mmCIF file of C-alpha atoms in Angstrom:
data_model
loop_
_atom_site.group_PDB
_atom_site.id
_atom_site.type_symbol
_atom_site.label_atom_id
_atom_site.label_comp_id
_atom_site.label_asym_id
_atom_site.label_seq_id
_atom_site.Cartn_x
_atom_site.Cartn_y
_atom_site.Cartn_z
ATOM 1 C CA UNK Q 515 29.742 -67.767 -26.377
ATOM 2 C CA UNK Q 516 29.071 -64.760 -23.430
ATOM 3 C CA UNK Q 517 27.899 -61.280 -24.982
ATOM 4 C CA UNK Q 518 29.327 -58.144 -23.859
ATOM 5 C CA UNK Q 519 27.431 -54.812 -23.621
ATOM 6 C CA UNK Q 520 29.595 -51.508 -25.131
ATOM 7 C CA UNK Q 521 29.330 -48.813 -23.834
ATOM 8 C CA UNK Q 522 26.538 -46.025 -24.759
ATOM 9 C CA UNK Q 523 27.769 -43.197 -27.072
ATOM 10 C CA UNK Q 524 27.020 -40.949 -24.468
ATOM 11 C CA UNK Q 525 29.418 -42.684 -21.811
ATOM 12 C CA UNK Q 526 32.092 -42.641 -24.347
ATOM 13 C CA UNK Q 527 31.531 -38.994 -25.181
ATOM 14 C CA UNK Q 528 31.926 -38.206 -21.753
ATOM 15 C CA UNK Q 529 35.072 -40.156 -21.201
ATOM 16 C CA UNK Q 530 36.479 -38.373 -23.826
ATOM 17 C CA UNK Q 531 35.238 -34.672 -22.323
ATOM 18 C CA UNK Q 532 36.887 -35.944 -19.244
ATOM 19 C CA UNK Q 533 40.042 -36.794 -20.756
ATOM 20 C CA UNK Q 534 40.553 -33.418 -22.728
ATOM 21 C CA UNK Q 535 39.505 -31.193 -19.352
ATOM 22 C CA UNK Q 536 41.856 -33.769 -17.385
ATOM 23 C CA UNK Q 537 39.184 -34.183 -15.038
ATOM 24 C CA UNK Q 538 37.534 -37.865 -13.385
ATOM 25 C CA UNK Q 539 34.072 -38.665 -15.753
ATOM 26 C CA UNK Q 540 32.096 -38.089 -12.754
ATOM 27 C CA UNK Q 541 33.293 -34.453 -12.298
ATOM 28 C CA UNK Q 542 32.155 -34.178 -15.959
ATOM 29 C CA UNK Q 543 28.856 -35.504 -14.854
ATOM 30 C CA UNK Q 544 28.978 -33.177 -11.272
ATOM 31 C CA UNK Q 545 29.857 -30.618 -14.160
ATOM 32 C CA UNK Q 546 26.126 -30.753 -16.032
ATOM 33 C CA UNK Q 547 24.031 -32.124 -13.017
ATOM 34 C CA UNK Q 548 25.500 -30.112 -10.221
ATOM 35 C CA UNK Q 549 27.517 -27.444 -11.351
ATOM 36 C CA UNK Q 550 27.549 -25.035 -8.238
ATOM 37 C CA UNK Q 551 29.536 -28.189 -6.462
ATOM 38 C CA UNK Q 552 32.447 -27.800 -8.453
ATOM 39 C CA UNK Q 553 34.820 -24.295 -8.275
ATOM 40 C CA UNK Q 554 35.217 -22.264 -10.955
ATOM 41 C CA UNK Q 555 38.085 -23.304 -12.728
ATOM 42 C CA UNK Q 556 37.780 -26.477 -13.757
ATOM 43 C CA UNK Q 557 33.857 -25.522 -14.679
ATOM 44 C CA UNK Q 558 34.991 -24.020 -17.481
ATOM 45 C CA UNK Q 559 37.778 -26.474 -18.088
ATOM 46 C CA UNK Q 560 34.884 -29.068 -18.718
ATOM 47 C CA UNK Q 561 32.183 -26.667 -20.399
ATOM 48 C CA UNK Q 562 35.852 -25.891 -22.784
ATOM 49 C CA UNK Q 563 36.344 -29.096 -23.334
ATOM 50 C CA UNK Q 564 32.628 -30.161 -23.891
ATOM 51 C CA UNK Q 565 32.152 -26.944 -26.499
ATOM 52 C CA UNK Q 566 34.897 -28.586 -28.714
ATOM 53 C CA UNK Q 567 34.022 -31.871 -28.665
ATOM 54 C CA UNK Q 568 30.447 -30.911 -29.306
ATOM 55 C CA UNK Q 569 29.148 -32.815 -26.145
ATOM 56 C CA UNK Q 570 25.362 -32.526 -25.067
ATOM 57 C CA UNK Q 571 24.388 -34.576 -21.836
ATOM 58 C CA UNK Q 572 21.486 -36.741 -22.676
ATOM 59 C CA UNK Q 573 18.493 -34.814 -21.224
ATOM 60 C CA UNK Q 574 16.424 -36.921 -21.230
ATOM 61 C CA UNK Q 575 17.851 -39.648 -19.448
ATOM 62 C CA UNK Q 576 19.323 -36.992 -16.700
ATOM 63 C CA UNK Q 577 15.647 -36.224 -16.098
ATOM 64 C CA UNK Q 578 14.473 -39.825 -15.648
ATOM 65 C CA UNK Q 579 17.497 -40.369 -13.327
ATOM 66 C CA UNK Q 580 16.704 -37.410 -11.120
ATOM 67 C CA UNK Q 581 12.825 -37.194 -11.439
ATOM 68 C CA UNK Q 582 13.693 -33.500 -12.623
ATOM 69 C CA UNK Q 583 12.461 -32.044 -16.324
ATOM 70 C CA UNK Q 584 15.361 -29.306 -15.294
ATOM 71 C CA UNK Q 585 13.109 -26.135 -16.730
ATOM 72 C CA UNK Q 586 11.378 -23.765 -14.460
ATOM 73 C CA UNK Q 587 8.768 -21.758 -16.095
ATOM 74 C CA UNK Q 588 7.843 -18.153 -15.967
ATOM 75 C CA UNK Q 589 4.953 -16.112 -17.317
ATOM 76 C CA UNK Q 590 5.439 -12.174 -17.255
ATOM 77 C CA UNK Q 591 2.897 -9.651 -18.149
ATOM 78 C CA UNK Q 592 4.731 -8.338 -21.083
ATOM 79 C CA UNK Q 593 8.286 -8.231 -22.524
ATOM 80 C CA UNK Q 594 7.895 -4.932 -24.681
ATOM 81 C CA UNK Q 595 9.751 -3.074 -21.830
ATOM 82 C CA UNK Q 596 12.563 -3.565 -19.513
ATOM 83 C CA UNK Q 597 10.759 -3.999 -16.328
ATOM 84 C CA UNK Q 598 10.385 -7.221 -16.778
ATOM 85 C CA UNK Q 599 13.111 -8.552 -19.089
ATOM 86 C CA UNK Q 600 15.505 -7.077 -16.542
ATOM 87 C CA UNK Q 601 13.763 -9.388 -14.446
ATOM 88 C CA UNK Q 602 14.040 -12.294 -16.815
ATOM 89 C CA UNK Q 603 17.853 -11.834 -17.365
ATOM 90 C CA UNK Q 604 18.464 -12.231 -13.606
ATOM 91 C CA UNK Q 605 16.609 -15.439 -13.455
ATOM 92 C CA UNK Q 606 17.876 -16.627 -16.930
ATOM 93 C CA UNK Q 607 21.650 -16.327 -15.757
ATOM 94 C CA UNK Q 608 20.980 -17.740 -12.239
ATOM 95 C CA UNK Q 609 18.705 -20.782 -13.299
ATOM 96 C CA UNK Q 610 21.220 -21.272 -16.114
ATOM 97 C CA UNK Q 611 23.741 -21.591 -13.577
ATOM 98 C CA UNK Q 612 22.499 -24.549 -12.070
ATOM 99 C CA UNK Q 613 21.949 -26.413 -14.938
ATOM 100 C CA UNK Q 614 18.454 -25.844 -15.749
ATOM 101 C CA UNK Q 615 16.458 -24.295 -18.572
ATOM 102 C CA UNK Q 616 14.264 -21.068 -18.802
ATOM 103 C CA UNK Q 617 10.384 -22.020 -20.434
ATOM 104 C CA UNK Q 618 9.179 -18.104 -20.962
ATOM 105 C CA UNK Q 619 5.685 -17.334 -21.159
ATOM 106 C CA UNK Q 620 3.746 -13.835 -21.308
ATOM 107 C CA UNK Q 621 0.124 -12.739 -20.350
ATOM 108 C CA UNK Q 622 -0.065 -9.146 -21.882
ATOM 109 C CA UNK Q 623 -1.744 -8.903 -18.214
ATOM 110 C CA UNK Q 624 -4.403 -11.022 -18.524
ATOM 111 C CA UNK Q 625 -5.597 -13.658 -15.725
ATOM 112 C CA UNK Q 626 -6.759 -16.101 -18.224
ATOM 113 C CA UNK Q 627 -3.697 -16.120 -20.663
ATOM 114 C CA UNK Q 628 -1.598 -16.362 -17.983
ATOM 115 C CA UNK Q 629 -3.694 -19.023 -15.982
ATOM 116 C CA UNK Q 630 -3.551 -21.085 -19.899
ATOM 117 C CA UNK Q 631 0.508 -20.446 -19.877
ATOM 118 C CA UNK Q 632 0.953 -22.505 -16.850
ATOM 119 C CA UNK Q 633 -1.263 -24.938 -17.393
ATOM 120 C CA UNK Q 634 0.636 -25.920 -20.928
ATOM 121 C CA UNK Q 635 4.171 -25.672 -18.684
ATOM 122 C CA UNK Q 636 2.800 -28.333 -15.994
ATOM 123 C CA UNK Q 637 1.742 -30.004 -18.840
ATOM 124 C CA UNK Q 638 5.477 -30.177 -20.261
ATOM 125 C CA UNK Q 639 6.461 -30.781 -16.809
ATOM 126 C CA UNK Q 640 8.368 -28.087 -15.557
ATOM 127 C CA UNK Q 641 10.044 -28.307 -12.222
ATOM 128 C CA UNK Q 642 8.660 -24.926 -10.559
ATOM 129 C CA UNK Q 643 6.969 -21.582 -11.321
ATOM 130 C CA UNK Q 644 8.026 -17.723 -11.074
ATOM 131 C CA UNK Q 645 5.391 -15.296 -11.424
ATOM 132 C CA UNK Q 646 4.387 -11.645 -11.598
ATOM 133 C CA UNK Q 647 2.262 -10.057 -8.920
ATOM 134 C CA UNK Q 648 0.184 -11.380 -6.686
ATOM 135 C CA UNK Q 649 -3.235 -10.548 -8.751
ATOM 136 C CA UNK Q 650 -3.969 -13.966 -11.087
ATOM 137 C CA UNK Q 651 -6.781 -16.385 -11.705
ATOM 138 C CA UNK Q 652 -8.691 -17.658 -8.659
ATOM 139 C CA UNK Q 653 -7.763 -20.887 -10.201
ATOM 140 C CA UNK Q 654 -4.031 -20.591 -10.657
ATOM 141 C CA UNK Q 655 -2.929 -20.649 -7.134
ATOM 142 C CA UNK Q 656 -4.964 -23.381 -5.787
ATOM 143 C CA UNK Q 657 -3.620 -25.499 -8.684
ATOM 144 C CA UNK Q 658 0.249 -25.420 -7.884
ATOM 145 C CA UNK Q 659 -0.945 -26.259 -4.427
ATOM 146 C CA UNK Q 660 -2.810 -29.257 -5.533
ATOM 147 C CA UNK Q 661 -0.040 -30.341 -7.932
ATOM 148 C CA UNK Q 662 2.536 -29.429 -5.597
ATOM 149 C CA UNK Q 663 4.563 -27.479 -7.925
ATOM 150 C CA UNK Q 664 6.820 -25.264 -5.913
ATOM 151 C CA UNK Q 665 6.298 -21.385 -7.580
ATOM 152 C CA UNK Q 666 7.289 -17.803 -6.339
ATOM 153 C CA UNK Q 667 6.573 -14.245 -7.088
ATOM 154 C CA UNK Q 668 8.190 -11.814 -8.089
ATOM 155 C CA UNK Q 669 7.591 -7.938 -8.110
ATOM 156 C CA UNK Q 670 4.870 -7.731 -5.034
ATOM 157 C CA UNK Q 671 6.272 -8.318 -1.400
ATOM 158 C CA UNK Q 672 3.299 -10.452 0.487
ATOM 159 C CA UNK Q 673 4.275 -11.974 3.512
ATOM 160 C CA UNK Q 674 1.275 -15.216 2.381
ATOM 161 C CA UNK Q 675 2.335 -16.507 -0.302
ATOM 162 C CA UNK Q 676 6.203 -17.446 -1.771
ATOM 163 C CA UNK Q 677 7.503 -13.890 -2.713
ATOM 164 C CA UNK Q 678 10.141 -11.941 -3.712
ATOM 165 C CA UNK Q 679 10.224 -7.980 -4.113
ATOM 166 C CA UNK Q 680 8.847 -4.756 -2.716
ATOM 167 C CA UNK Q 681 6.306 -2.842 -1.302
ATOM 168 C CA UNK Q 682 5.184 -0.447 -3.438
ATOM 169 C CA UNK Q 683 2.847 1.419 -0.967
ATOM 170 C CA UNK Q 684 5.916 2.253 0.818
ATOM 171 C CA UNK Q 685 8.115 2.873 -2.583
ATOM 172 C CA UNK Q 686 5.985 5.751 -4.077
ATOM 173 C CA UNK Q 687 5.770 8.309 -0.556
ATOM 174 C CA UNK Q 688 9.493 9.439 -1.166
ATOM 175 C CA UNK Q 689 8.333 10.875 -4.546
ATOM 176 C CA UNK Q 690 5.013 12.353 -3.042
ATOM 177 C CA UNK Q 691 7.092 13.657 0.115
ATOM 178 C CA UNK Q 692 9.731 15.309 -2.575
ATOM 179 C CA UNK Q 693 6.615 16.696 -4.549
ATOM 180 C CA UNK Q 694 4.761 18.330 -1.437
ATOM 181 C CA UNK Q 695 8.213 19.742 -0.097
ATOM 182 C CA UNK Q 696 9.051 21.709 -3.225
ATOM 183 C CA UNK Q 697 5.712 22.997 -2.566
ATOM 184 C CA UNK Q 698 3.377 20.941 -4.858
ATOM 185 C CA UNK Q 699 -0.392 20.280 -4.400
ATOM 186 C CA UNK Q 700 -1.918 20.434 -7.174
ATOM 187 C CA UNK Q 701 -0.956 17.368 -8.430
ATOM 188 C CA UNK Q 702 -2.247 14.355 -11.247
ATOM 189 C CA UNK Q 703 -1.205 10.439 -11.459
ATOM 190 C CA UNK Q 704 -1.310 8.752 -14.697
ATOM 191 C CA UNK Q 705 -1.925 4.888 -14.526
ATOM 192 C CA UNK Q 706 -1.415 2.505 -17.106
ATOM 193 C CA UNK Q 707 -2.827 -0.747 -15.673
ATOM 194 C CA UNK Q 708 -4.416 0.023 -12.471
ATOM 195 C CA UNK Q 709 -7.481 -1.994 -12.406
ATOM 196 C CA UNK Q 710 -5.002 -5.801 -13.587
ATOM 197 C CA UNK Q 711 -2.289 -4.447 -11.761
ATOM 198 C CA UNK Q 712 -1.709 -5.096 -7.928
ATOM 199 C CA UNK Q 713 1.420 -3.281 -8.015
ATOM 200 C CA UNK Q 714 -0.163 0.079 -9.414
ATOM 201 C CA UNK Q 715 -3.168 -0.136 -7.248
ATOM 202 C CA UNK Q 716 -0.428 -0.026 -4.437
ATOM 203 C CA UNK Q 717 1.095 2.513 -5.496
ATOM 204 C CA UNK Q 718 -2.018 4.698 -5.594
ATOM 205 C CA UNK Q 719 -2.603 4.147 -2.233
ATOM 206 C CA UNK Q 720 0.666 5.245 -1.369
ATOM 207 C CA UNK Q 721 0.091 8.354 -2.883
ATOM 208 C CA UNK Q 722 -3.327 8.680 -0.988
ATOM 209 C CA UNK Q 723 -0.997 7.722 2.285
ATOM 210 C CA UNK Q 724 1.723 10.163 1.495
ATOM 211 C CA UNK Q 725 -0.847 12.989 1.360
ATOM 212 C CA UNK Q 726 -3.047 12.195 4.436
ATOM 213 C CA UNK Q 727 0.734 12.229 6.019
ATOM 214 C CA UNK Q 728 0.191 15.395 5.266
ATOM 215 C CA UNK Q 729 -3.062 16.209 5.872
ATOM 216 C CA UNK Q 730 -4.230 16.521 2.522
ATOM 217 C CA UNK Q 731 -5.743 14.150 0.363
ATOM 218 C CA UNK Q 732 -5.497 13.031 -3.126
ATOM 219 C CA UNK Q 733 -8.549 13.143 -4.837
ATOM 220 C CA UNK Q 734 -9.402 9.631 -7.300
ATOM 221 C CA UNK Q 735 -10.703 12.051 -9.616
ATOM 222 C CA UNK Q 736 -6.778 13.194 -10.478
ATOM 223 C CA UNK Q 737 -5.975 9.748 -11.808
ATOM 224 C CA UNK Q 738 -5.595 9.641 -15.536
ATOM 225 C CA UNK Q 739 -6.012 6.439 -17.233
ATOM 226 C CA UNK Q 740 -3.718 6.215 -19.831
ATOM 227 C CA UNK Q 741 -4.574 2.768 -20.961
ATOM 228 C CA UNK Q 742 -1.079 1.734 -21.869
ATOM 229 C CA UNK Q 743 2.480 2.481 -20.642
ATOM 230 C CA UNK Q 744 3.939 3.103 -23.443
ATOM 231 C CA UNK Q 745 5.973 6.878 -24.205
ATOM 232 C CA UNK Q 746 2.538 7.542 -27.085
ATOM 233 C CA UNK Q 747 -0.094 6.368 -24.197
ATOM 234 C CA UNK Q 748 2.095 8.898 -21.912
ATOM 235 C CA UNK Q 749 1.914 11.878 -24.308
ATOM 236 C CA UNK Q 750 -2.136 11.317 -24.735
ATOM 237 C CA UNK Q 751 -2.403 10.998 -20.688
ATOM 238 C CA UNK Q 752 -0.724 14.162 -20.645
ATOM 239 C CA UNK Q 753 -2.678 16.009 -22.905
ATOM 240 C CA UNK Q 754 -6.067 14.521 -21.275
ATOM 241 C CA UNK Q 755 -4.400 15.970 -17.581
ATOM 242 C CA UNK Q 756 -4.391 19.519 -19.245
ATOM 243 C CA UNK Q 757 -7.466 18.940 -20.728
ATOM 244 C CA UNK Q 758 -8.934 18.168 -17.196
ATOM 245 C CA UNK Q 759 -6.307 20.118 -14.473
ATOM 246 C CA UNK Q 760 -4.513 22.578 -16.684
ATOM 247 C CA UNK Q 761 -3.061 24.237 -13.323
ATOM 248 C CA UNK Q 762 -1.387 20.912 -12.481
ATOM 249 C CA UNK Q 763 2.109 21.541 -11.231
ATOM 250 C CA UNK Q 764 3.341 18.056 -11.033
ATOM 251 C CA UNK Q 765 2.900 14.664 -12.446
ATOM 252 C CA UNK Q 766 3.642 11.552 -11.236
ATOM 253 C CA UNK Q 767 3.781 8.462 -13.602
ATOM 254 C CA UNK Q 768 3.215 4.836 -12.829
ATOM 255 C CA UNK Q 769 6.380 4.134 -14.591
ATOM 256 C CA UNK Q 770 9.269 6.019 -16.797
ATOM 257 C CA UNK Q 771 8.101 5.560 -20.253
ATOM 258 C CA UNK Q 772 4.803 7.467 -19.646
ATOM 259 C CA UNK Q 773 7.094 10.011 -17.428
ATOM 260 C CA UNK Q 774 8.850 10.478 -20.927
ATOM 261 C CA UNK Q 775 6.072 10.329 -22.837
ATOM 262 C CA UNK Q 776 4.683 13.450 -20.423
ATOM 263 C CA UNK Q 777 7.513 15.263 -21.088
ATOM 264 C CA UNK Q 778 7.607 14.650 -25.251
ATOM 265 C CA UNK Q 779 4.160 15.912 -24.839
ATOM 266 C CA UNK Q 780 4.649 19.104 -22.330
ATOM 267 C CA UNK Q 781 7.535 20.394 -25.025
ATOM 268 C CA UNK Q 782 5.064 19.745 -28.007
ATOM 269 C CA UNK Q 783 2.808 22.705 -25.724
ATOM 270 C CA UNK Q 784 5.629 24.725 -25.049
ATOM 271 C CA UNK Q 785 6.093 23.961 -21.360
ATOM 272 C CA UNK Q 786 8.914 23.999 -19.884
ATOM 273 C CA UNK Q 787 10.260 20.722 -17.588
ATOM 274 C CA UNK Q 788 10.458 21.585 -14.002
ATOM 275 C CA UNK Q 789 9.909 24.769 -14.494
ATOM 276 C CA UNK Q 790 6.402 24.779 -15.531
ATOM 277 C CA UNK Q 791 5.527 21.193 -14.576
ATOM 278 C CA UNK Q 792 7.484 19.074 -12.424
ATOM 279 C CA UNK Q 793 7.105 14.798 -14.097
ATOM 280 C CA UNK Q 794 8.103 11.655 -12.248
ATOM 281 C CA UNK Q 795 8.352 8.278 -13.351
ATOM 282 C CA UNK Q 796 8.796 4.502 -11.608
ATOM 283 C CA UNK Q 797 11.637 1.908 -12.239
ATOM 284 C CA UNK Q 798 14.554 3.757 -13.229
ATOM 285 C CA UNK Q 799 14.880 2.500 -16.491
ATOM 286 C CA UNK Q 800 17.924 3.648 -19.134
ATOM 287 C CA UNK Q 801 15.290 6.013 -20.701
ATOM 288 C CA UNK Q 802 14.814 8.326 -17.303
ATOM 289 C CA UNK Q 803 18.749 9.679 -17.527
ATOM 290 C CA UNK Q 804 18.623 9.720 -21.040
ATOM 291 C CA UNK Q 805 15.940 12.213 -20.900
ATOM 292 C CA UNK Q 806 16.900 16.375 -20.964
ATOM 293 C CA UNK Q 807 16.123 16.563 -18.634
ATOM 294 C CA UNK Q 808 16.686 13.311 -16.665
ATOM 295 C CA UNK Q 809 13.464 11.996 -14.643
ATOM 296 C CA UNK Q 810 13.329 11.286 -11.566
ATOM 297 C CA UNK Q 811 11.821 8.356 -10.316
ATOM 298 C CA UNK Q 812 12.211 5.378 -8.408
ATOM 299 C CA UNK Q 813 14.876 2.408 -8.756
ATOM 300 C CA UNK Q 814 13.340 -0.893 -8.348
ATOM 301 C CA UNK Q 815 15.517 -3.486 -8.272
ATOM 302 C CA UNK Q 816 14.368 -5.716 -11.236
ATOM 303 C CA UNK Q 817 17.585 -7.899 -12.531
ATOM 304 C CA UNK Q 818 18.324 -8.591 -8.796
ATOM 305 C CA UNK Q 819 14.831 -9.591 -8.368
ATOM 306 C CA UNK Q 820 15.363 -12.527 -10.384
ATOM 307 C CA UNK Q 821 18.295 -13.820 -9.523
ATOM 308 C CA UNK Q 822 16.664 -14.131 -5.653
ATOM 309 C CA UNK Q 823 13.953 -15.531 -7.037
ATOM 310 C CA UNK Q 824 15.810 -18.047 -8.796
ATOM 311 C CA UNK Q 825 17.548 -18.903 -6.120
ATOM 312 C CA UNK Q 826 14.430 -19.418 -3.559
ATOM 313 C CA UNK Q 827 12.881 -21.679 -6.084
ATOM 314 C CA UNK Q 828 15.715 -23.880 -6.734
ATOM 315 C CA UNK Q 829 16.468 -24.205 -3.166
ATOM 316 C CA UNK Q 830 12.911 -25.557 -2.578
ATOM 317 C CA UNK Q 831 13.716 -27.773 -5.720
ATOM 318 C CA UNK Q 832 16.954 -29.281 -3.856
ATOM 319 C CA UNK Q 833 15.022 -29.962 -1.107
ATOM 320 C CA UNK Q 834 15.759 -26.656 0.828
ATOM 321 C CA UNK Q 835 12.998 -24.629 2.480
ATOM 322 C CA UNK Q 836 14.010 -21.218 0.622
ATOM 323 C CA UNK Q 837 13.569 -18.399 1.557
ATOM 324 C CA UNK Q 838 9.798 -17.723 1.520
ATOM 325 C CA UNK Q 839 9.377 -13.979 1.847
ATOM 326 C CA UNK Q 840 11.761 -11.712 0.517
ATOM 327 C CA UNK Q 841 11.764 -7.946 0.490
ATOM 328 C CA UNK Q 842 13.668 -5.885 -1.460
ATOM 329 C CA UNK Q 843 14.657 -2.014 -1.171
ATOM 330 C CA UNK Q 844 13.601 0.712 -3.529
ATOM 331 C CA UNK Q 845 15.406 4.318 -3.866
ATOM 332 C CA UNK Q 846 14.468 7.569 -4.708
ATOM 333 C CA UNK Q 847 16.467 8.813 -7.549
ATOM 334 C CA UNK Q 848 16.113 12.899 -7.516
ATOM 335 C CA UNK Q 849 16.871 14.370 -11.251
ATOM 336 C CA UNK Q 850 16.276 17.483 -13.535
ATOM 337 C CA UNK Q 851 12.481 16.986 -14.359
ATOM 338 C CA UNK Q 852 11.103 18.023 -10.545
ATOM 339 C CA UNK Q 853 11.739 20.989 -9.170
ATOM 340 C CA UNK Q 854 10.053 23.970 -6.704
ATOM 341 C CA UNK Q 855 6.614 25.254 -8.253
ATOM 342 C CA UNK Q 856 7.038 28.169 -9.793
ATOM 343 C CA UNK Q 857 6.498 32.117 -8.247
ATOM 344 C CA UNK Q 858 3.301 33.284 -9.187
#
């Protein structure tokens, strides 16, 4: 007597999904393995049928067949504020659309913590890595290269490594020129993570460039170190700025939360924004438009950056080259927190 092999439960369930969705089993398989090959209507029908039947494909078997874990790892400095969270949103939505899962870790701006997180993700078999910025532990990028692990950097544009971001040095210069055009010369800068953030160092260099373009100099002693990036940090830093430079007429902040905190401290001190002090931020968070007056800032494409990073990295994993270097545009948004220097 010849034994016959019964179909596995997974195969039987897939056939049930196919019957309910009125498609072939091959189409159901494509819906979970290569969803971008299906039209939206068919994909919705298959997903609805799978949800109704509580069908979940065998991820381990699928990974073994494709030699892929179908997981992308990402390490960001923090999720306390919306800058990196928006990028994660864009990344997550795009990789999920392609059938991948996101494994996320934060480094708290510490290079050793970031390196440890990446090593852990590699041990767990992630297919690719998404990073933030150009400053990393010296061992990190060689590790990824040695293992042949595809990666892409976000939030910084770099022609030497795969990256999707923008030039912070260029992005901040319209802010400075805007203040100089309004007559401000006595300006201070509030920075949060200058020692550990290449993005902030580039912004400071951009401030210096803009001053140099007007035949002036921005002294480094006019940089106030906030020690953090939150509202209270902004208040504390503005308090320090007032102690050192009481006649300053404008403050350039490394992000919108610092700017909002500076404005709160202005209000507590009886200073009017922008009549007494002009304040600018960076990032165009929701709080920038919600403040009264609304904050002049630089709009950065945080969510778009995440989507484009995912698209480029997944193209590499699919056997293509991907787009190695993507430079995105930023925009100066002028609002009520900046105005001309008050007449004396």
